[in-house]
XYZ file of C-alpha atoms in Angstrom:
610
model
C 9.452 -50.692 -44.126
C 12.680 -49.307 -45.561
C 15.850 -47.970 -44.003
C 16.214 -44.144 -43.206
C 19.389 -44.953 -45.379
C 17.292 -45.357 -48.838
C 19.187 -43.208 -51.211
C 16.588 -41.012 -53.086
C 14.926 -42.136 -56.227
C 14.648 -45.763 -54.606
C 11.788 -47.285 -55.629
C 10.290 -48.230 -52.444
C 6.762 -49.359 -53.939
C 5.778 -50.455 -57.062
C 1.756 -52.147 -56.995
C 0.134 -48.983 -56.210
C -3.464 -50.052 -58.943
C -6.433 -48.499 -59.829
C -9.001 -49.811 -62.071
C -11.531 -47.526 -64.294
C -14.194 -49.453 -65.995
C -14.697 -46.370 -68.835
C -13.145 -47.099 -71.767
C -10.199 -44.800 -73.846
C -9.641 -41.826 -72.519
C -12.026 -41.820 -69.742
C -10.474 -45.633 -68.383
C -6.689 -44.195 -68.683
C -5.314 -43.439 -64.806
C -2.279 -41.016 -63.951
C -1.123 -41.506 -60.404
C 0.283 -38.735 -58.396
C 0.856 -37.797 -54.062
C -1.123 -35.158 -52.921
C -0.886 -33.217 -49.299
C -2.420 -35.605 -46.333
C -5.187 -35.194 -44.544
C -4.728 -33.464 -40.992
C -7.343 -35.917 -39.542
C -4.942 -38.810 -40.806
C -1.920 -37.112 -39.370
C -3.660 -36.209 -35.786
C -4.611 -39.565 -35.685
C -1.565 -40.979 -36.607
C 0.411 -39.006 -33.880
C -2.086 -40.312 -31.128
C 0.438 -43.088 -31.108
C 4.231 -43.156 -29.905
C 5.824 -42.607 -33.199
C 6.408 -39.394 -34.450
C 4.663 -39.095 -37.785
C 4.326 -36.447 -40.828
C 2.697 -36.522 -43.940
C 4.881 -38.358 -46.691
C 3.727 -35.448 -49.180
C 7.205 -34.234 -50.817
C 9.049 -37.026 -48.680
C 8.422 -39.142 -51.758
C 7.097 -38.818 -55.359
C 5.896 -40.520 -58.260
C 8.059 -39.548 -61.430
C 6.063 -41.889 -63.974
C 2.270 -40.607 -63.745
C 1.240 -43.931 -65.541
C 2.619 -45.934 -63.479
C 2.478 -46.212 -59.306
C 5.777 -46.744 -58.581
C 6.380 -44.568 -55.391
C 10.422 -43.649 -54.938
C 11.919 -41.235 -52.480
C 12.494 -38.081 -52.837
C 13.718 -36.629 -49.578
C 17.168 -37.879 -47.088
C 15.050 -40.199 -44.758
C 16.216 -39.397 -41.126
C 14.539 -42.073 -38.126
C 15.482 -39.897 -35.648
C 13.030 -37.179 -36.310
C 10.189 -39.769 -38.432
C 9.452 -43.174 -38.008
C 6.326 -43.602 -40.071
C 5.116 -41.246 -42.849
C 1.349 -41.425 -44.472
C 1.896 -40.844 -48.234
C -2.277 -40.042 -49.793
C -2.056 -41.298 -53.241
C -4.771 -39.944 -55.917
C -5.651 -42.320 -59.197
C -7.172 -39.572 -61.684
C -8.898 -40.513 -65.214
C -8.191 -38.707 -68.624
C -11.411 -37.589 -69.687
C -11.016 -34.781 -71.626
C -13.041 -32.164 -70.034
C -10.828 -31.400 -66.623
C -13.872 -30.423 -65.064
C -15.595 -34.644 -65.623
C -12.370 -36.441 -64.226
C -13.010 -38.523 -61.740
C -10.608 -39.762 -58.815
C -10.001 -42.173 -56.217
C -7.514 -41.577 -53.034
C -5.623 -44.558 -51.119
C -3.109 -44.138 -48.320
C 0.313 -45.613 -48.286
C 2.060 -46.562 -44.661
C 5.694 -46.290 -45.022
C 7.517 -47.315 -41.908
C 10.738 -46.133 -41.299
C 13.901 -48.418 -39.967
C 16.333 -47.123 -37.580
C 20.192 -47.481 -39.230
C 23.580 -46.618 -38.144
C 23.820 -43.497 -39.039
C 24.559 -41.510 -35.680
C 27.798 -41.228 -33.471
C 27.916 -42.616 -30.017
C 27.678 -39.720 -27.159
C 28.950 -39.440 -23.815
C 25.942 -38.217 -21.321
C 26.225 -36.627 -17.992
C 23.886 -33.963 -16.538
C 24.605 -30.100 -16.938
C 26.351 -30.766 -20.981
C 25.406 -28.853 -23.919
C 23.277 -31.025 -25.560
C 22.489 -30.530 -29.866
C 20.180 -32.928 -31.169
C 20.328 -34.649 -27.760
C 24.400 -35.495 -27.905
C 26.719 -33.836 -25.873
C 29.087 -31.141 -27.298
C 32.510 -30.972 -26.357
C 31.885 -33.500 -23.313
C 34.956 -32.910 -20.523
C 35.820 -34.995 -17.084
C 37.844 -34.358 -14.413
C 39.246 -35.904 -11.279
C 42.041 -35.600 -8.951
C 44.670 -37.535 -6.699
C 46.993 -37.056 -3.864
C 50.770 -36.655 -4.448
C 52.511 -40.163 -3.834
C 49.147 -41.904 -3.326
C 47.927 -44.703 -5.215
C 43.992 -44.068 -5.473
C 42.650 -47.264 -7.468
C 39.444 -45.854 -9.786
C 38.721 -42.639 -9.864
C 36.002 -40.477 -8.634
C 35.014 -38.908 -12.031
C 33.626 -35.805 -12.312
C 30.392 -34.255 -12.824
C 29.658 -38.158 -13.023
C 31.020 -41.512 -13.985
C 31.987 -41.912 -17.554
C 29.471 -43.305 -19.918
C 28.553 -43.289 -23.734
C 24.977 -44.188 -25.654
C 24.766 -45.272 -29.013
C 22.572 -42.399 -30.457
C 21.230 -45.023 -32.452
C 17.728 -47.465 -31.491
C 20.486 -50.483 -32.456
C 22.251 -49.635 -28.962
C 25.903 -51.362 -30.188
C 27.569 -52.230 -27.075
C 30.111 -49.161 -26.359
C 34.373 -49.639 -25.888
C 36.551 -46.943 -24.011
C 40.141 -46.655 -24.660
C 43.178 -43.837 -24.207
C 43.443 -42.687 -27.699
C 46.417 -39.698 -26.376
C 47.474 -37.582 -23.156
C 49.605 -35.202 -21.926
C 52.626 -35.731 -20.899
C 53.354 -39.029 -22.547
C 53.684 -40.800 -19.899
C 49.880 -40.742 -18.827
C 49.952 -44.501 -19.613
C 52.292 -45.255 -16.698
C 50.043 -44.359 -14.503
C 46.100 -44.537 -15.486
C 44.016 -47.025 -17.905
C 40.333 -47.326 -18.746
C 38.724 -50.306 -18.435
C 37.085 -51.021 -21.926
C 33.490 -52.052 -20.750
C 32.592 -49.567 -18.589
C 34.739 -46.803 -18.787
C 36.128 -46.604 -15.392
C 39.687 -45.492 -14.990
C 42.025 -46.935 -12.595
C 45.084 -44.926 -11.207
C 48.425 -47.987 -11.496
C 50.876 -46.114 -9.923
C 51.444 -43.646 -7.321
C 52.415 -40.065 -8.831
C 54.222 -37.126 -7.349
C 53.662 -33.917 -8.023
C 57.534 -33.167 -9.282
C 56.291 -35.675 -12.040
C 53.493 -33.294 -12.745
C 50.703 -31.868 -11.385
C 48.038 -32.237 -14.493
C 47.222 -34.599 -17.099
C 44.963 -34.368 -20.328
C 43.981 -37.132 -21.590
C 41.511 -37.954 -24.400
C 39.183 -40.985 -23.808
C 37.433 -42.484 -27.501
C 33.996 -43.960 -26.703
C 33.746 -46.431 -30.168
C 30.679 -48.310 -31.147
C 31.113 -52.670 -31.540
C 29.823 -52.333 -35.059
C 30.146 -52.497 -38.756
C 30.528 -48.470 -39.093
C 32.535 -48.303 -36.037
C 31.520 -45.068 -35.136
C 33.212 -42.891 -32.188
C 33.404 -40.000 -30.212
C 36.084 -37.890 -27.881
C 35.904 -36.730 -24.479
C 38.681 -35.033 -22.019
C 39.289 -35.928 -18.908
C 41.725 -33.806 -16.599
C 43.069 -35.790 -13.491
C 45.036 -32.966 -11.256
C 47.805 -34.306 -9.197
C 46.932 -32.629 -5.630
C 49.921 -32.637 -3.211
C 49.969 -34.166 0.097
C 47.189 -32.123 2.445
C 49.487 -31.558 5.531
C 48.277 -28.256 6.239
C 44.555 -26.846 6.421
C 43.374 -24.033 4.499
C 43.163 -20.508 5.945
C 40.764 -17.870 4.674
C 41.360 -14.227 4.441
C 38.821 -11.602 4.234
C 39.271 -8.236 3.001
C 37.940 -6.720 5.873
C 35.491 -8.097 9.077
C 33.034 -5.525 8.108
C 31.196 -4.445 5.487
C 27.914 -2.758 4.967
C 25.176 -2.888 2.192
C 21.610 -1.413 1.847
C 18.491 -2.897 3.429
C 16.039 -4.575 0.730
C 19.099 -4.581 -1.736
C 18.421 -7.653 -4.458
C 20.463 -11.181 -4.215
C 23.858 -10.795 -5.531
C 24.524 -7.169 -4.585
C 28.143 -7.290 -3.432
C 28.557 -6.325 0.312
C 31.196 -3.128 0.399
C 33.944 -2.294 2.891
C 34.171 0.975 4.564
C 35.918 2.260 1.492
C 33.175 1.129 -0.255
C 35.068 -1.947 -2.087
C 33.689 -5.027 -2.484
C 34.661 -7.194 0.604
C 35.876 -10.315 -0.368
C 37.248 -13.755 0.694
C 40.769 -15.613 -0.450
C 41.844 -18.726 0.678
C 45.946 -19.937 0.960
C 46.743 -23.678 1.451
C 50.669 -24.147 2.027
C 49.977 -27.633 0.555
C 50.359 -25.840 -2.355
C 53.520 -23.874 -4.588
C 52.581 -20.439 -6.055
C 52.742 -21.870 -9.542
C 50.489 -25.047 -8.166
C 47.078 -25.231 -9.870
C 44.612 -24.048 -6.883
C 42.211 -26.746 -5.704
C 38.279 -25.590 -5.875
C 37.204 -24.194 -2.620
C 33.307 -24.043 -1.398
C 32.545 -21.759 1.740
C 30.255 -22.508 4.214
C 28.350 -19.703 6.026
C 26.189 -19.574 9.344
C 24.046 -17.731 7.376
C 21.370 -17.932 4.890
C 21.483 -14.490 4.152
C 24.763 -14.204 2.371
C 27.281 -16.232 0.213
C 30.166 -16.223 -1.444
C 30.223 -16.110 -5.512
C 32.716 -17.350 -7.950
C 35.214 -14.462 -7.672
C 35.181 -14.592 -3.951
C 33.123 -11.815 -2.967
C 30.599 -11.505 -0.437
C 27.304 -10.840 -2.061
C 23.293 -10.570 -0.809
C 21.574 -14.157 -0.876
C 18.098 -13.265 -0.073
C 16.136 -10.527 -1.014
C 13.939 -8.174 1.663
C 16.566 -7.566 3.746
C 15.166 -5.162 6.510
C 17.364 -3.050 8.586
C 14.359 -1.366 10.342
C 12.991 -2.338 14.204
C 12.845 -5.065 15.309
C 14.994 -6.561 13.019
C 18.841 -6.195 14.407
C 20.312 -4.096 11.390
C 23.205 -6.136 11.115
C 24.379 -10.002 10.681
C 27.332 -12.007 12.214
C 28.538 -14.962 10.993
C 30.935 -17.248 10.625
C 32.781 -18.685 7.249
C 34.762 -22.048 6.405
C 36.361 -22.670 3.575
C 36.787 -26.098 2.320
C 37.976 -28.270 -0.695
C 34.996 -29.722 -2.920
C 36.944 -32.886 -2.736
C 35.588 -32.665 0.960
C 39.172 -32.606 2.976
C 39.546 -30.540 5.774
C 38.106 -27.464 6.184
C 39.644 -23.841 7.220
C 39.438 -22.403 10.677
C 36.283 -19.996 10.439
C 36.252 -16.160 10.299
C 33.754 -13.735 11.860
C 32.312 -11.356 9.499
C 29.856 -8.279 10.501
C 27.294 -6.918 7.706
C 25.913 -3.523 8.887
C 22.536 -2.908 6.844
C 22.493 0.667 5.862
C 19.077 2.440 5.944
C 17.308 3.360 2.800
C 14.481 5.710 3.104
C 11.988 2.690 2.659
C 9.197 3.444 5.913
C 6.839 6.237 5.923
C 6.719 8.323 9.112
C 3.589 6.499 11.173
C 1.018 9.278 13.254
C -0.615 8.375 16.374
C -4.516 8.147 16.910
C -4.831 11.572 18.207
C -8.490 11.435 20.713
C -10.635 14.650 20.090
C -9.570 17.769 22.008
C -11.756 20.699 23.634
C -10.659 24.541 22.864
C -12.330 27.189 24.933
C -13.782 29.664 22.803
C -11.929 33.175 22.080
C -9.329 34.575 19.879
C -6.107 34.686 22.380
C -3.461 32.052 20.490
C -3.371 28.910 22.370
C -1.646 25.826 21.937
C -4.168 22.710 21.789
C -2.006 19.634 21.048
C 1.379 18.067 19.450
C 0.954 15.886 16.946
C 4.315 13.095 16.686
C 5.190 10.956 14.412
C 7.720 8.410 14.148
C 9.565 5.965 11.491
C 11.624 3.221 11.637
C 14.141 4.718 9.424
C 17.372 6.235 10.504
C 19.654 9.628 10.204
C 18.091 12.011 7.608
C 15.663 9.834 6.093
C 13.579 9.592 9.878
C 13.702 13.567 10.111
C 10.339 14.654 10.047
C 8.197 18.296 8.589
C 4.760 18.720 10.220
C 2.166 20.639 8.220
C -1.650 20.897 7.981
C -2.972 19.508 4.823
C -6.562 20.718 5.294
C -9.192 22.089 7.663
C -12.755 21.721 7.681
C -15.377 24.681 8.371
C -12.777 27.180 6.508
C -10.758 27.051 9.497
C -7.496 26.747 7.350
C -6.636 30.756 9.029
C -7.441 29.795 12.093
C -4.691 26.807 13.211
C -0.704 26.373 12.614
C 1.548 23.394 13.114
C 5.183 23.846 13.912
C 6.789 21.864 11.237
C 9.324 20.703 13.614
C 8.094 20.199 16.786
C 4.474 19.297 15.627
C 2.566 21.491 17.929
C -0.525 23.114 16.862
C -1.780 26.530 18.362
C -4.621 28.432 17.498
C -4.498 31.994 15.833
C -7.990 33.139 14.568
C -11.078 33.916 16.484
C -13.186 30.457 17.332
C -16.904 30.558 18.825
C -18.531 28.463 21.408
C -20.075 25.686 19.128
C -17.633 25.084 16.078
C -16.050 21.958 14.869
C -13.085 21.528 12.893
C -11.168 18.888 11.231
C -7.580 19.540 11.220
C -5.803 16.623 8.217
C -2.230 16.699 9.411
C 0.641 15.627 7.410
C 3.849 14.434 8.633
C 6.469 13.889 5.960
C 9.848 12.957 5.699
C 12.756 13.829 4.130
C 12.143 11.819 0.815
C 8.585 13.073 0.429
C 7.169 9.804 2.221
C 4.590 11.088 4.282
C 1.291 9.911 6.409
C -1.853 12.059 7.824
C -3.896 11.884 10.483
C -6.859 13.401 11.451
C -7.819 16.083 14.712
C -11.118 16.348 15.479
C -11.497 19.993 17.437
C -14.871 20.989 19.290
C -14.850 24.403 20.225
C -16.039 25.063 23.860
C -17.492 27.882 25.822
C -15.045 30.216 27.362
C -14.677 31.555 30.723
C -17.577 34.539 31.196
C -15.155 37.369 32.784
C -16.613 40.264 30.525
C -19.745 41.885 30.287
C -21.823 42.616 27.044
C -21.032 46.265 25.679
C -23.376 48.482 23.679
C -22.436 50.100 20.604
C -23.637 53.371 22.544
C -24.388 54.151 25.837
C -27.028 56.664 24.817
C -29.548 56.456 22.042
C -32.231 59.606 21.736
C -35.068 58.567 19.596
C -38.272 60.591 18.206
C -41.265 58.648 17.928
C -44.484 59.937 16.312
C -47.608 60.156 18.655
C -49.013 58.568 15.232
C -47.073 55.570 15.530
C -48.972 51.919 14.602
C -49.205 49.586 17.096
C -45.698 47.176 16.413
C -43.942 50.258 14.514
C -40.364 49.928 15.049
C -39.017 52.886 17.249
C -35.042 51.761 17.255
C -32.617 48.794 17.361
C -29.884 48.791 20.483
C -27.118 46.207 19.718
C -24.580 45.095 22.211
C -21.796 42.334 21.255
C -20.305 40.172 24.006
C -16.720 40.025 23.592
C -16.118 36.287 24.308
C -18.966 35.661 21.616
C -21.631 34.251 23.990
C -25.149 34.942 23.332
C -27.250 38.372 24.473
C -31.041 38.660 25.646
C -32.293 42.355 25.725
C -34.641 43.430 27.909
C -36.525 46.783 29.590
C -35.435 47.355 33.219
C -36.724 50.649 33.766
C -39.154 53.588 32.225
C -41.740 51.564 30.575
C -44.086 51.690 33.425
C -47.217 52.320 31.076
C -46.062 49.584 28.996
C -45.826 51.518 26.077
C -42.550 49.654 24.283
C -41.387 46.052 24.150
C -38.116 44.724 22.589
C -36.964 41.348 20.933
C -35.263 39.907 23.623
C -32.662 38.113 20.698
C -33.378 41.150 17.862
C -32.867 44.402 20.730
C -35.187 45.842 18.361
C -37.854 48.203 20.594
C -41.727 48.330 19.131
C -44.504 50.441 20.189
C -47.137 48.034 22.024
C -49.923 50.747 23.206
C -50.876 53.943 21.275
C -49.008 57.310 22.279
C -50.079 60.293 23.289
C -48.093 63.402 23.321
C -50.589 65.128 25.170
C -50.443 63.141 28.084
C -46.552 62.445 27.954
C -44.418 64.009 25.705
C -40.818 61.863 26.449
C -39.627 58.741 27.887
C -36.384 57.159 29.238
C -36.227 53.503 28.761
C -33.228 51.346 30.263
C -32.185 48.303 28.118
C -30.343 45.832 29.369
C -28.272 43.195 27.554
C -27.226 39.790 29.213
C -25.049 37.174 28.249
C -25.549 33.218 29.075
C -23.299 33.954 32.392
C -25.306 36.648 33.368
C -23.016 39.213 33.039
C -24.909 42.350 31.527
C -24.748 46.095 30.990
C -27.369 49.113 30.666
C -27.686 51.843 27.976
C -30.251 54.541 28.052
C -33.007 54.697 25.445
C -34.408 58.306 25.701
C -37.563 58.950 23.629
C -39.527 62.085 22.650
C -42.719 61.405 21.297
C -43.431 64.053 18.423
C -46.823 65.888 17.728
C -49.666 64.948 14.998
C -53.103 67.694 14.876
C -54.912 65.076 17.080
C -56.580 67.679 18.945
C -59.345 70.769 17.905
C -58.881 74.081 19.187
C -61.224 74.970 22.649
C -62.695 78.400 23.508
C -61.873 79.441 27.110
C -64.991 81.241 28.748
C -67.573 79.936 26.138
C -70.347 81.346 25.622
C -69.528 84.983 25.449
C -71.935 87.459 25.799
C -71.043 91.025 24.373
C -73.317 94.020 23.819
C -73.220 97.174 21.640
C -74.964 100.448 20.840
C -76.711 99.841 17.839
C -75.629 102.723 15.003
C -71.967 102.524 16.004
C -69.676 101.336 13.147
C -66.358 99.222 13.714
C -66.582 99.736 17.481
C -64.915 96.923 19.409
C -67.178 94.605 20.545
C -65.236 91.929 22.579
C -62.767 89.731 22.058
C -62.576 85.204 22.182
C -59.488 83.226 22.742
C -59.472 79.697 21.928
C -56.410 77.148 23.002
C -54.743 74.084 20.791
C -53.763 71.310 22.885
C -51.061 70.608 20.448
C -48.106 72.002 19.681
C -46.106 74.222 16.966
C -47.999 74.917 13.902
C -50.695 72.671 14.709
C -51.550 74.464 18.030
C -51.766 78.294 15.932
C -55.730 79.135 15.931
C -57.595 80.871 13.582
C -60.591 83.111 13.924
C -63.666 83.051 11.734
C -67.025 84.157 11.980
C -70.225 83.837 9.248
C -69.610 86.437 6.791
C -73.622 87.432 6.854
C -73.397 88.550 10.107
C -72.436 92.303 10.636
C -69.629 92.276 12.694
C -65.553 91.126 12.118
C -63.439 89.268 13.917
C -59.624 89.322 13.801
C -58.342 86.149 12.910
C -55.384 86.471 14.967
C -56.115 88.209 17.899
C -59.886 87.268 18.263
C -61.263 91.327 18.607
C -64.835 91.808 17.374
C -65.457 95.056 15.839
C-alpha cells in the first residue's frame, strides 16, 4: 500500500525476481510493465474499488533490476487499487528465441489529505462531487429575537472530501456591516447560527456574512460559504395582489408555459404590495396559490398554461375561473384572493363530423328533384366551424347526374335516372382550414309514376314484302320509347288474321311466319301495339304490300281451239288464242309460239294464226 501522495519516481517495490536456469546470455533477465490483461481488470472491478491497469501509472527505469517506482500523480479519489503485469524477458540473442515469464503486482492505494472540506445541500453545483460557490440564506422579523435560524435550502453542513472524515469547525470569518457579530454566531460543532439580539430594520435590513467550514487536522484545510440573513419588518399588514386584468384569453391545446394574454393581447400578470414594506425594502419571496391545476404563476409574475391539451370544444366549458393567493415562502399570512377568468380561444383543431345518412329512394325520370341534405357539424367555433359541402365521387358514372349545395348541403338531382340504378354519392364536408370528413349516400333509383303512354317513332310504316319471302325473313322493325323509361312489349292487335306475321314482343321486329301469296292477297294492314309495365300503350299502323315473283305459268282461255281453213290459201287468218298470266307486270306479258315445222304462224303478241 502507498499513499496517493507518493511523489513520482518513489520506489514503491524493489523484490520483483525472476530466475533463468540458461546460462550467459540466455540466463540474463530485463524487467519491464506491459499493458494488463482486460480479464484481470473486469475481474478486479467485480469488487467495490475502482480499479485500472497500473500500465504507465508506474515504470521500471533500471531494466536489470525490478525496482517498480511511480510514474504518474496518484489520486485515491478516482483509484484505489491498480494491477501493474510485470514481464521477466531473457537475452538470447535471436529476438525471435527469448523467452518470458509475466507476474502481477497489487498496488493498493491509501486515501491522504489531499482534498478541501465541502458544504452539501441538495440543488448545488456539484464538480468532482463538492459544491461550487455554496450560498445560505435566512430571514428575521424587525425587533424580534429569533434564537437559531431556519437556514435555507437546508441546515448548514460540511464533509471532509476526504475517506479520513476530520471532524469539521464553523466560524464567522467576515460580514457586512461590521456589526454582524452583535447580533448572530455559529456554533462551532454543528454549524447552527443563533440570532443574540433583536435587530431593527433602521439598523439594516441585510447581512452577508461568510461562514469558513475548516477541517481538525494537520493540513487544516477549509472552505467558504455565504449566508444572507434579511431583516424582514414587522408583518402588520397582509399582502394584496394585483392582476393586470380579470381576464385573459389563450388558445385551446396551447403547450405549458404559454403566457395567458389580456384583451390587448399582453401578457396578464400578477404583482403583489405588502405595506410592511418601504419602496427601497428588499421584497420578500412570494408563492401563489391557485384553485386550479390548469394554470400558474412563473417567476416574473405572469400567468402562464400548466397543463397541456387544453380543450375549448363541447363539453368542456371553454373557459376557467379561479381564485389566487399570494403568500410569503416564509409561510405568514396570505393575501385576500382574486378571481381570474381564462377564455380558451378556438383553434381550428376538430374536423366537421357527417351523420349516418340511411339509403334514400328516387323515382325514376329526369325532372330535378331534391333527394336529401346532408349536415355536418364541428365543435369548433366562428370561421373555423363554417362548413363547404361538395361531392367527392359517384359511383355508376353518375358524377353528371347529382349536385350538392355547398352551403346548405342539399343534394338534387339533374340528369336522367332509370328505374333500377344505384349510385353511391361520397360526400365531403370541409371546413374552413381544409379539415374535412365524408360520408357515404347510398341512392336506389325507383320506378316512376306511369302517367304517359309509349310513343312510336312513326305512326305509319308502309312496307313491301316479297311473295318470295323465307319463312322468319325480317319484314320491318317498329320501335316505340316510353318516356318515363319503363319497359315496352309489342304485339299484333289487328290484320294478321291468316297469321301470316309475328313480332318480338321485346325486339318489335315483325317476321314472316307462313308463306305469301300475292295471288291470293296482294296487301295487308297490321296494327302494332306497344305497352309499357303500367299498361299504358299506343297503336301504329304497319301497312304491307306483298310484291310479285313469276310463280305462276301463263293459261289459255277456251283451250282446245279448233280452227279450219281452205287448203291452197296462203297467209289467210286462221284464228286467234289468248292466254292469261296470273301475275303481274312483266312477269304476267305472254308470248306466242308455235313449232316452226308446222305451216302456219302465229303472232307472238296478239295470238292471230295466219
Amino acid at each position: 500500500s502507498r499513499s496517493q501522495l507518493t511523489p513520482i519516481g518513489t520506489t514503491i517495490f524493489q523484490n520483483v525476481l525472476a530466475k533463468d536456469e540458461d546460462s550467459g546470455a540466455n540466463g540474463l533477465v530485463e524487467y519491464s510493465i506491459v499493458p494488463g490483461s482486460h480479464f484481470d481488470l473486469d475481474y478486479a472491478n467485480s469488487g467495490r474499488l475502482n480499479t485500472a491497469d497500473g500500465y504507465g501509472f508506474f515504470a521500471i527505469n533500471l531494466p536489470h533490476q525490478g525496482q517498480v517506482t511511480v510514474n504518474r500523480t496518484l489520486d485515491y479519489e478516482k483509484t484505489q487499487r491498480y494491477y501493474v503485469t510485470i514481464v521477466a524477458t531473457d537475452k538470447a540473442k535471436n529476438e525471435a528465441e527469448r523467452l518470458s515469464a509475466t507476474t502481477t503486482l497489487t498496488v493498493n492505494i491509501k486515501d491522504d489529505d489531499d482534498q478541501n472540506p465541502s458544504f452539501i445541500y441538495k440543488g448545488c453545483m456539484l464538480l468532482d462531487g463538492a459544491c461550487i460557490n455554496p450560498e445560505y440564506s435566512a430571514s428575521v422579523s424587525s425587533g424580534v429575537l429569533h434564537g437559531i435560524l431556519n437556514i435555507s435550502p437546508e441546515k448548514i453542513q460540511a464533509v471532509d472530501m476526504d475517506t479520513i472524515n476530520s471532524p469539521i469547525r464553523y466560524t464567522f470569518v467576515s460580514g457586512v456591516p461590521d456589526s454582524y457579530k452583535e447580533y448572530f454566531r455559529i456554533d462551532p460543532d454543528t454549524g447552527a447560527v443563533h440570532q443574540v439580539k433583536a435587530v431593527d430594520t433602521s439598523t439594516t435590513k441585510l447581512f452577508n456574512i461568510i461562514i469558513k467550514a475548516q477541517e481538525i487536522s494537520e493540513a487544516k484545510r477549509s472552505t467558504t460559504a455565504k449566508l444572507a440573513i434579511t431583516v424582514k419588518p414587522v408583518d402588520a399588514n397582509p399582502p394584496e395582489i394585483v392582476a393586470s386584468s380579470t381576464e385573459g384569453f389563450v388558445n385551446e391545446n396551447s403547450p405549458v408555459g404559454t403566457n395567458v394574454l389580456d384583451s390587448g393581447g399582453n401578457p396578464l400578470f400578477v404583482t403583489v404590495e405588502d405595506k410592511d414594506f418601504e419602496p427601497e425594502d428588499p421584497k420578500p419571496a412570494y408563492t401563489f396559490e391557485l384553485t386550479t391545476p390548469y394554470f400558474t404563476i412563473d417567476k416574473l409574475g405572469n400567468l402562464i398554461v400548466n397543463e397541456n391539451n387544453l380543450d375549448r370544444d363541447p363539453p368542456n366549458p371553454g373557459k376557467f375561473r379561479f381564485q389566487i393567493v399570494a403568500r410569503e415562502k416564509t409561510g405568514a399570512a396570505a393575501s385576500a384572493p382574486i378571481s381570474l377568468t381564462v377564455n380558451l380561444k378556438d383553434v381550428n383543431d376538430n374536423p366537421p363530423v357527417l351523420p349516418i345518412i340511411p339509403p334514400i329512394m328516387v323515382p325514376a325520370g329526369d325532372t330535378k328533384q331534391k333527394i336529401t341534405r346532408v349536415q355536418a357539424t364541428d365543435n369548433d367555433e366562428g370561421e373555423n366551424a363554417e362548413i363547404t359541402y361538395s361531392i367527392y365521387h359517384v359511383s355508376n358514372n353518375g358524377n353528371n347526374k347529382f349536385v350538392i349545395n355547398p352551403k346548405t348541403g342539399d343534394i338534387e338531382t339533374v340528369g336522367k335516372l332509370n328505374a333500377g340504378e344505384q349510385y353511391s354519392l361520397t360526400v365531403q364536408a370541409t371546413d374552413s382550414g381544409g379539415l374535412y370528413t365524408q360520408a357515404i349516400v347510398e341512392v336506389t333509383i325507383s320506378p316512376g309514376p306511369n302517367t304517359q303512354s309509349p310513343v312510336f317513332e312513326q305512326s305509319v310504316y308502309d312496307i313491301e314484302v316479297s311473295e318470295g319471302a323465307t319463312i322468319n325473313s325480317t319484314v320491318a322493325t317498329v320501335m316505340a320509347v316510353d318516356p318515363e323509361d319503363d319497359p315496352v312489349s309489342y304485339s299484333i292487335v289487328s290484320g294478321n288474321d291468316l297469321r301470316q306475321f309475328a313480332i318480338g314482343s321485346k325486339s318489335g321486329i315483325i317476321t314472316v311466319i307462313r308463306k305469301l301469296d300475292r295471288e291470293d292477297l296482294t296487301k295487308y294492314r297490321l296494327i302494332i301495339k306497344a305497352e309499357d309495365t303500367g299498361k299504358l300503350a299506343s297503336t301504329a299502323t304497319v301497312n304491307i304490300k306483298v310484291t310479285d315473283i313469276n310463280d305462276k305459268n301463263p293459261e289459255f282461255v277456251g283451250d282446245p281451239y279448233n280452227f279450219t281453213v281452205k287448203e291452197g290459201l296462203n297467209k289467210t287468218y286462221v284464228g286467234k288464242v289468248h292466254a292469261t298470266d296470273a301475275d303481274e307486270g312483266v312477269n304476267a306479258l305472254v308470248t306466242y309460239m308455235i313449232p316452226s315445222d308446222l305451216p302456219f304462224h302465229v303472232d307472238n303478241e296478239t295470238g292471230e294464226i295466219t
